[in-house]
Amino acid sequence: ILEQMRSSRRVKLNSYELANLYNLTAFIRYQQERYQQAIQAYSQVLAQPDLPLALETNTLYSLAQLQFVVEDYPAAIRMLQRWLSLAENPQPDVYVLLAQAYYQTRDYSRSLKHIEQALSLARTKGQLPKENWYLLQRALYYEKRQYRKVAQVLENLLRRWPRKDYLVQLSGVRGELGDTRGQVVAMETAHVAGMLKTEQEWLNLAYLYLGTGTPYKAAQLLERGIEQRVITGSSDHYRLLGNALRAAQERRRAIPALVRSAELATDGEPWAQLANIYLDVDDHASAARAARTALTRGKLRRPDQMRIALGTALFHLNQLPRAREQFEIATRDKRSRKIAGDWIDYLDSEQSSLASLQNDRG
């Protein structure tokens, strides 16, 4: 019917009537998802002379939105700028739309200018900004590598939308800024709020604790995670627990975890760590057994160091010839040659002193 009215020679329409005809046509084409035809119709509305201001501004805004739909962002920007030149009381949403259009054209500076204008206007009008406005602002600051600003935006998001993703992102940004305390606090907050659900998330927090000099918290977290079966009871995880307890000066508590790690392992590395911790607590017999098992299992990063550990344990067990044998093997590795040589010199000196003492008594 509209097409017939437009093409009829008997119906004479003035510019205002034609504008309304094209406006209704554009609305129908939009409902049919024939967007290019809707854009053409809205363009015909704007081509009419002496348009009422309300119709012109409504058409400009509708046309800008349609150009977003068809991803013609430069055209959307032009329409929005025309709209702003006519509007008397623009709302923040218009500046957000303009910021999104500039973002799509990679003009991040103009995009940031307009999203900040939208946020400022919302505050002036006493309106609450929407979540996606802050998300755009965060993305723009991130593009510009203004990480302190990114952190501020994430904090704003968390005040109204306390979500795990924002806490995890804040933790990462704090890490980028070298704020290790802030990095831990963000992740710890997510954990206390029950937001960390996966094994990897728990492990990430444990590593953060270890990296920031709080190994006891790491140990507590790992113990609880293994107990609750959030963290699998694997050799590697028990080893991590044992190392955390050892770093926290809880050496005896570390032993059961390292024993479990060693029992589950296929290589000798956990046994090597176990041997060292037995030495720490002066359990030399257990240290010698663990060191021998480590060497038998193999795949050690530093077998020379395990020879030193075994020799040290045997020395304290007063098995001096066997201790010397282990130190001699260790000298074959240049990394341990000096310390092993010092042990051999010490053993030889002790044996010489003992021999002299026995001769004097004889």
CSV table of C-alpha atoms in Angstrom, one decimal:
chain,number,residue,atom,x,y,z
A,1,ILE,CA,0.0,0.0,0.0
A,2,LEU,CA,2.9,2.4,0.9
A,3,GLU,CA,4.6,1.7,-2.4
A,4,GLN,CA,1.3,2.3,-4.3
A,5,MET,CA,0.9,5.6,-2.5
A,6,ARG,CA,4.5,6.7,-3.3
A,7,SER,CA,4.3,5.8,-7.0
A,8,SER,CA,0.7,6.9,-7.6
A,9,ARG,CA,0.3,9.9,-9.9
A,10,ARG,CA,-3.1,10.6,-8.4
A,11,VAL,CA,-1.9,10.9,-4.8
A,12,LYS,CA,-0.1,14.1,-4.3
A,13,LEU,CA,2.0,14.0,-1.1
A,14,ASN,CA,3.8,16.9,0.5
A,15,SER,CA,7.3,16.6,2.0
A,16,TYR,CA,6.0,15.9,5.5
A,17,GLU,CA,3.7,13.2,4.2
A,18,LEU,CA,6.5,11.7,2.2
A,19,ALA,CA,8.8,11.7,5.3
A,20,ASN,CA,6.1,9.8,7.2
A,21,LEU,CA,5.6,7.4,4.3
A,22,TYR,CA,9.4,6.6,4.2
A,23,ASN,CA,9.5,6.4,8.0
A,24,LEU,CA,6.8,3.8,8.1
A,25,THR,CA,8.4,1.9,5.2
A,26,ALA,CA,11.8,1.9,7.0
A,27,PHE,CA,10.0,0.5,10.1
A,28,ILE,CA,8.4,-2.3,8.1
A,29,ARG,CA,11.7,-3.2,6.3
A,30,TYR,CA,13.4,-3.3,9.7
A,31,GLN,CA,10.8,-5.8,11.0
A,32,GLN,CA,11.4,-7.9,7.8
A,33,GLU,CA,15.2,-7.8,8.6
A,34,ARG,CA,15.8,-6.1,5.2
A,35,TYR,CA,18.2,-3.7,6.7
A,36,GLN,CA,19.7,-2.1,3.6
A,37,GLN,CA,16.2,-1.3,2.4
A,38,ALA,CA,15.4,0.2,5.8
A,39,ILE,CA,18.5,2.3,5.6
A,40,GLN,CA,17.5,3.6,2.2
A,41,ALA,CA,14.1,4.5,3.5
A,42,TYR,CA,15.4,6.3,6.5
A,43,SER,CA,17.8,8.2,4.2
A,44,GLN,CA,14.8,9.3,2.1
A,45,VAL,CA,13.2,10.6,5.3
A,46,LEU,CA,16.2,12.8,5.9
A,47,ALA,CA,16.2,14.0,2.3
A,48,GLN,CA,12.8,15.7,2.7
A,49,PRO,CA,12.9,19.5,3.3
A,50,ASP,CA,11.6,21.2,6.4
A,51,LEU,CA,11.5,18.1,8.6
A,52,PRO,CA,10.2,18.6,12.1
A,53,LEU,CA,13.1,18.4,14.6
A,54,ALA,CA,11.6,15.4,16.5
A,55,LEU,CA,11.3,13.4,13.3
A,56,GLU,CA,14.7,14.3,12.1
A,57,THR,CA,16.4,13.4,15.4
A,58,ASN,CA,14.5,10.1,15.7
A,59,THR,CA,15.4,9.2,12.2
A,60,LEU,CA,19.1,10.0,12.7
A,61,TYR,CA,19.2,7.8,15.8
A,62,SER,CA,17.3,4.9,14.1
A,63,LEU,CA,19.6,5.2,11.1
A,64,ALA,CA,22.8,5.1,13.3
A,65,GLN,CA,21.5,2.0,15.1
A,66,LEU,CA,20.8,0.3,11.8
A,67,GLN,CA,24.3,1.1,10.5
A,68,PHE,CA,25.6,-0.6,13.6
A,69,VAL,CA,23.6,-3.7,12.6
A,70,VAL,CA,25.2,-3.8,9.2
A,71,GLU,CA,28.6,-2.9,10.7
A,72,ASP,CA,29.0,0.4,8.8
A,73,TYR,CA,30.6,2.1,11.8
A,74,PRO,CA,31.9,5.2,10.0
A,75,ALA,CA,28.4,5.9,8.8
A,76,ALA,CA,27.0,5.3,12.3
A,77,ILE,CA,29.5,7.8,13.7
A,78,ARG,CA,28.4,10.5,11.1
A,79,MET,CA,24.7,10.0,12.0
A,80,LEU,CA,25.4,10.2,15.7
A,81,GLN,CA,27.4,13.4,15.3
A,82,ARG,CA,24.6,14.9,13.3
A,83,TRP,CA,22.2,13.8,16.0
A,84,LEU,CA,24.3,15.4,18.8
A,85,SER,CA,24.4,18.7,16.8
A,86,LEU,CA,20.6,18.8,17.0
A,87,ALA,CA,19.8,17.3,20.4
A,88,GLU,CA,19.2,19.6,23.3
A,89,ASN,CA,19.5,17.1,26.2
A,90,PRO,CA,21.5,14.0,25.1
A,91,GLN,CA,21.5,11.0,27.3
A,92,PRO,CA,24.6,9.0,28.3
A,93,ASP,CA,23.6,6.1,26.0
A,94,VAL,CA,24.3,8.2,22.9
A,95,TYR,CA,27.9,8.8,23.9
A,96,VAL,CA,28.2,5.1,24.7
A,97,LEU,CA,27.0,4.2,21.2
A,98,LEU,CA,29.4,6.6,19.7
A,99,ALA,CA,32.2,5.2,21.9
A,100,GLN,CA,31.4,1.7,20.7
A,101,ALA,CA,31.4,2.9,17.0
A,102,TYR,CA,34.9,4.5,17.5
A,103,TYR,CA,36.1,1.3,19.2
A,104,GLN,CA,35.0,-0.8,16.2
A,105,THR,CA,37.1,1.5,13.9
A,106,ARG,CA,40.1,1.2,16.3
A,107,ASP,CA,40.0,4.9,17.2
A,108,TYR,CA,40.6,4.1,20.8
A,109,SER,CA,41.4,7.7,21.9
A,110,ARG,CA,38.0,9.1,20.7
A,111,SER,CA,36.3,6.0,22.0
A,112,LEU,CA,37.7,6.5,25.4
A,113,LYS,CA,36.8,10.2,25.3
A,114,HIS,CA,33.2,9.4,24.6
A,115,ILE,CA,32.8,6.6,27.2
A,116,GLU,CA,34.2,8.8,29.9
A,117,GLN,CA,31.8,11.5,28.7
A,118,ALA,CA,29.0,9.1,29.1
A,119,LEU,CA,30.0,8.1,32.6
A,120,SER,CA,30.5,11.7,33.7
A,121,LEU,CA,27.1,12.6,32.3
A,122,ALA,CA,25.4,9.7,34.1
A,123,ARG,CA,26.9,10.8,37.4
A,124,THR,CA,25.7,14.4,36.7
A,125,LYS,CA,22.2,13.2,36.0
A,126,GLY,CA,22.2,10.9,39.0
A,127,GLN,CA,22.0,7.8,36.8
A,128,LEU,CA,23.7,4.5,37.5
A,129,PRO,CA,26.2,3.5,34.7
A,130,LYS,CA,25.6,0.1,33.1
A,131,GLU,CA,28.0,-2.7,33.4
A,132,ASN,CA,28.9,-2.8,29.7
A,133,TRP,CA,29.9,0.8,29.9
A,134,TYR,CA,32.6,0.0,32.4
A,135,LEU,CA,33.6,-3.1,30.3
A,136,LEU,CA,34.2,-0.9,27.3
A,137,GLN,CA,36.2,1.6,29.4
A,138,ARG,CA,38.3,-1.3,30.8
A,139,ALA,CA,39.0,-2.7,27.3
A,140,LEU,CA,40.1,0.8,26.1
A,141,TYR,CA,42.5,1.4,29.1
A,142,TYR,CA,43.9,-2.1,28.5
A,143,GLU,CA,44.5,-1.3,24.8
A,144,LYS,CA,46.4,1.8,25.9
A,145,ARG,CA,48.3,-0.3,28.6
A,146,GLN,CA,47.1,2.0,31.3
A,147,TYR,CA,47.0,-0.8,33.9
A,148,ARG,CA,46.4,1.4,36.9
A,149,LYS,CA,43.3,2.8,35.2
A,150,VAL,CA,42.2,-0.8,34.3
A,151,ALA,CA,42.5,-1.7,38.0
A,152,GLN,CA,40.3,1.3,39.0
A,153,VAL,CA,37.7,0.2,36.5
A,154,LEU,CA,37.7,-3.3,37.8
A,155,GLU,CA,37.3,-2.0,41.3
A,156,ASN,CA,34.3,0.0,40.1
A,157,LEU,CA,32.8,-3.1,38.5
A,158,LEU,CA,33.4,-5.2,41.7
A,159,ARG,CA,31.5,-2.7,43.9
A,160,ARG,CA,28.3,-3.3,42.0
A,161,TRP,CA,28.9,-6.6,40.3
A,162,PRO,CA,31.2,-8.8,42.5
A,163,ARG,CA,32.1,-11.5,40.1
A,164,LYS,CA,34.9,-14.0,40.0
A,165,ASP,CA,36.1,-12.9,36.5
A,166,TYR,CA,36.6,-9.4,37.7
A,167,LEU,CA,38.6,-10.5,40.8
A,168,VAL,CA,40.8,-12.8,38.8
A,169,GLN,CA,41.4,-10.0,36.2
A,170,LEU,CA,42.2,-7.5,39.0
A,171,SER,CA,44.6,-10.0,40.5
A,172,GLY,CA,46.4,-10.3,37.1
A,173,VAL,CA,46.5,-6.5,36.6
A,174,ARG,CA,47.9,-6.0,40.1
A,175,GLY,CA,50.6,-8.5,39.2
A,176,GLU,CA,51.4,-6.5,36.0
A,177,LEU,CA,51.8,-3.4,38.2
A,178,GLY,CA,54.1,-5.3,40.6
A,179,ASP,CA,51.6,-5.0,43.4
A,180,THR,CA,52.0,-8.6,44.7
A,181,ARG,CA,50.0,-7.9,47.9
A,182,GLY,CA,47.1,-6.5,45.8
A,183,GLN,CA,47.4,-9.5,43.5
A,184,VAL,CA,47.1,-12.0,46.4
A,185,VAL,CA,44.3,-10.0,48.1
A,186,ALA,CA,42.1,-10.1,44.9
A,187,MET,CA,42.5,-13.9,44.5
A,188,GLU,CA,42.1,-14.5,48.2
A,189,THR,CA,38.9,-12.5,48.2
A,190,ALA,CA,37.5,-14.6,45.4
A,191,HIS,CA,38.5,-17.7,47.4
A,192,VAL,CA,36.9,-16.5,50.6
A,193,ALA,CA,33.7,-15.7,48.7
A,194,GLY,CA,33.6,-19.3,47.4
A,195,MET,CA,34.2,-18.2,43.8
A,196,LEU,CA,37.2,-20.4,43.1
A,197,LYS,CA,35.8,-23.8,42.0
A,198,THR,CA,38.5,-25.5,39.8
A,199,GLU,CA,41.7,-27.2,40.7
A,200,GLN,CA,43.7,-24.8,38.6
A,201,GLU,CA,42.2,-21.8,40.4
A,202,TRP,CA,43.2,-23.2,43.8
A,203,LEU,CA,46.7,-24.1,42.6
A,204,ASN,CA,47.1,-20.5,41.2
A,205,LEU,CA,46.3,-19.1,44.6
A,206,ALA,CA,48.7,-21.5,46.2
A,207,TYR,CA,51.5,-20.5,43.9
A,208,LEU,CA,50.7,-16.8,44.6
A,209,TYR,CA,51.1,-17.5,48.3
A,210,LEU,CA,54.4,-19.2,47.7
A,211,GLY,CA,55.6,-16.4,45.5
A,212,THR,CA,54.8,-13.8,48.0
A,213,GLY,CA,56.5,-15.4,51.0
A,214,THR,CA,53.4,-16.9,52.7
A,215,PRO,CA,54.1,-20.7,52.4
A,216,TYR,CA,52.0,-21.6,55.4
A,217,LYS,CA,48.9,-20.2,53.7
A,218,ALA,CA,49.8,-22.2,50.6
A,219,ALA,CA,50.1,-25.3,52.7
A,220,GLN,CA,46.8,-24.8,54.4
A,221,LEU,CA,45.1,-24.2,51.0
A,222,LEU,CA,46.7,-27.3,49.5
A,223,GLU,CA,45.8,-29.5,52.5
A,224,ARG,CA,42.2,-28.3,52.3
A,225,GLY,CA,42.0,-28.7,48.6
A,226,ILE,CA,43.3,-32.3,48.6
A,227,GLU,CA,41.1,-33.2,51.6
A,228,GLN,CA,38.0,-31.8,49.7
A,229,ARG,CA,39.1,-33.4,46.5
A,230,VAL,CA,39.2,-30.1,44.6
A,231,ILE,CA,42.9,-30.8,44.1
A,232,THR,CA,43.8,-34.3,43.0
A,233,GLY,CA,46.1,-36.2,45.4
A,234,SER,CA,48.8,-36.7,42.8
A,235,SER,CA,52.5,-37.0,43.4
A,236,ASP,CA,53.2,-33.5,42.2
A,237,HIS,CA,50.5,-32.0,44.4
A,238,TYR,CA,51.7,-33.8,47.5
A,239,ARG,CA,55.3,-32.7,46.7
A,240,LEU,CA,54.0,-29.1,46.4
A,241,LEU,CA,52.4,-29.4,49.8
A,242,GLY,CA,55.5,-30.9,51.3
A,243,ASN,CA,57.7,-28.1,49.9
A,244,ALA,CA,55.2,-25.4,51.2
A,245,LEU,CA,55.4,-26.9,54.7
A,246,ARG,CA,59.1,-27.1,54.5
A,247,ALA,CA,59.4,-23.5,53.4
A,248,ALA,CA,57.1,-22.6,56.4
A,249,GLN,CA,59.6,-24.3,58.7
A,250,GLU,CA,57.1,-27.2,59.3
A,251,ARG,CA,59.6,-29.8,58.4
A,252,ARG,CA,58.2,-32.8,60.4
A,253,ARG,CA,54.7,-32.0,59.1
A,254,ALA,CA,56.1,-32.0,55.6
A,255,ILE,CA,57.4,-35.5,55.8
A,256,PRO,CA,54.1,-37.4,55.4
A,257,ALA,CA,53.2,-35.3,52.3
A,258,LEU,CA,56.6,-36.0,50.7
A,259,VAL,CA,56.4,-39.7,51.6
A,260,ARG,CA,53.0,-39.8,49.8
A,261,SER,CA,54.5,-38.0,46.9
A,262,ALA,CA,57.4,-40.4,46.7
A,263,GLU,CA,55.1,-43.4,46.9
A,264,LEU,CA,53.0,-42.2,44.0
A,265,ALA,CA,56.0,-41.1,41.8
A,266,THR,CA,57.6,-43.1,39.0
A,267,ASP,CA,60.9,-41.2,39.3
A,268,GLY,CA,63.4,-40.6,42.0
A,269,GLU,CA,62.9,-36.8,42.5
A,270,PRO,CA,60.4,-36.9,45.4
A,271,TRP,CA,62.7,-39.4,47.1
A,272,ALA,CA,65.5,-36.9,46.8
A,273,GLN,CA,63.5,-34.2,48.4
A,274,LEU,CA,62.5,-36.6,51.1
A,275,ALA,CA,66.1,-37.5,51.8
A,276,ASN,CA,66.9,-33.8,52.2
A,277,ILE,CA,64.1,-33.2,54.6
A,278,TYR,CA,65.1,-36.2,56.7
A,279,LEU,CA,68.6,-34.7,56.9
A,280,ASP,CA,67.0,-31.4,58.1
A,281,VAL,CA,65.4,-33.2,61.0
A,282,ASP,CA,68.5,-35.3,61.7
A,283,ASP,CA,66.8,-38.6,60.8
A,284,HIS,CA,70.0,-39.9,59.1
A,285,ALA,CA,68.9,-43.6,58.7
A,286,SER,CA,65.7,-42.5,56.9
A,287,ALA,CA,67.7,-40.0,54.9
A,288,ALA,CA,70.1,-42.7,53.7
A,289,ARG,CA,67.2,-45.0,52.7
A,290,ALA,CA,65.4,-42.3,50.8
A,291,ALA,CA,68.6,-41.2,49.0
A,292,ARG,CA,69.4,-44.8,47.9
A,293,THR,CA,65.8,-45.1,46.6
A,294,ALA,CA,66.1,-41.8,44.7
A,295,LEU,CA,69.3,-43.0,43.1
A,296,THR,CA,67.8,-46.4,42.2
A,297,ARG,CA,64.6,-44.8,40.7
A,298,GLY,CA,66.7,-42.3,38.7
A,299,LYS,CA,65.6,-39.4,36.5
A,300,LEU,CA,67.1,-37.0,39.0
A,301,ARG,CA,67.9,-33.4,38.1
A,302,ARG,CA,71.0,-33.5,40.2
A,303,PRO,CA,72.2,-37.0,41.0
A,304,ASP,CA,75.5,-35.5,42.2
A,305,GLN,CA,73.7,-33.7,45.0
A,306,MET,CA,72.0,-36.9,46.1
A,307,ARG,CA,75.4,-38.5,46.4
A,308,ILE,CA,76.4,-35.7,48.7
A,309,ALA,CA,73.2,-36.2,50.7
A,310,LEU,CA,73.7,-39.9,51.0
A,311,GLY,CA,77.4,-39.4,52.0
A,312,THR,CA,76.3,-36.9,54.6
A,313,ALA,CA,73.8,-39.3,56.1
A,314,LEU,CA,76.3,-42.2,56.1
A,315,PHE,CA,78.9,-39.9,57.8
A,316,HIS,CA,76.4,-39.2,60.6
A,317,LEU,CA,75.7,-42.9,60.9
A,318,ASN,CA,79.5,-43.4,61.3
A,319,GLN,CA,79.8,-45.4,58.1
A,320,LEU,CA,82.8,-43.4,57.0
A,321,PRO,CA,84.2,-45.7,54.2
A,322,ARG,CA,80.8,-45.8,52.5
A,323,ALA,CA,80.3,-42.1,53.0
A,324,ARG,CA,83.7,-41.5,51.3
A,325,GLU,CA,82.7,-43.7,48.4
A,326,GLN,CA,79.6,-41.5,47.8
A,327,PHE,CA,81.6,-38.3,47.9
A,328,GLU,CA,84.1,-39.8,45.4
A,329,ILE,CA,81.3,-40.5,43.0
A,330,ALA,CA,80.0,-37.0,43.5
A,331,THR,CA,83.4,-35.5,42.5
A,332,ARG,CA,82.8,-36.8,38.9
A,333,ASP,CA,80.3,-34.0,38.5
A,334,LYS,CA,82.1,-30.6,38.3
A,335,ARG,CA,79.1,-28.9,40.0
A,336,SER,CA,79.7,-30.9,43.2
A,337,ARG,CA,83.5,-31.4,42.9
A,338,LYS,CA,84.5,-28.8,45.4
A,339,ILE,CA,82.0,-29.6,48.2
A,340,ALA,CA,82.6,-33.4,47.7
A,341,GLY,CA,86.3,-32.8,47.8
A,342,ASP,CA,86.0,-30.8,51.0
A,343,TRP,CA,84.1,-33.7,52.5
A,344,ILE,CA,86.8,-36.2,51.4
A,345,ASP,CA,89.5,-34.0,52.9
A,346,TYR,CA,87.5,-33.7,56.1
A,347,LEU,CA,87.0,-37.5,56.3
A,348,ASP,CA,90.7,-38.1,55.6
A,349,SER,CA,91.6,-35.6,58.3
A,350,GLU,CA,89.3,-37.3,60.8
A,351,GLN,CA,90.6,-40.8,60.0
A,352,SER,CA,94.2,-39.5,60.3
A,353,SER,CA,93.4,-37.9,63.7
A,354,LEU,CA,91.7,-41.1,64.8
A,355,ALA,CA,94.7,-43.2,63.7
A,356,SER,CA,97.1,-40.9,65.5
A,357,LEU,CA,95.0,-41.1,68.7
A,358,GLN,CA,95.0,-44.8,68.5
A,359,ASN,CA,98.8,-44.9,68.0
A,360,ASP,CA,99.3,-42.7,71.0
A,361,ARG,CA,97.2,-44.9,73.1
A,362,GLY,CA,99.1,-48.0,71.9
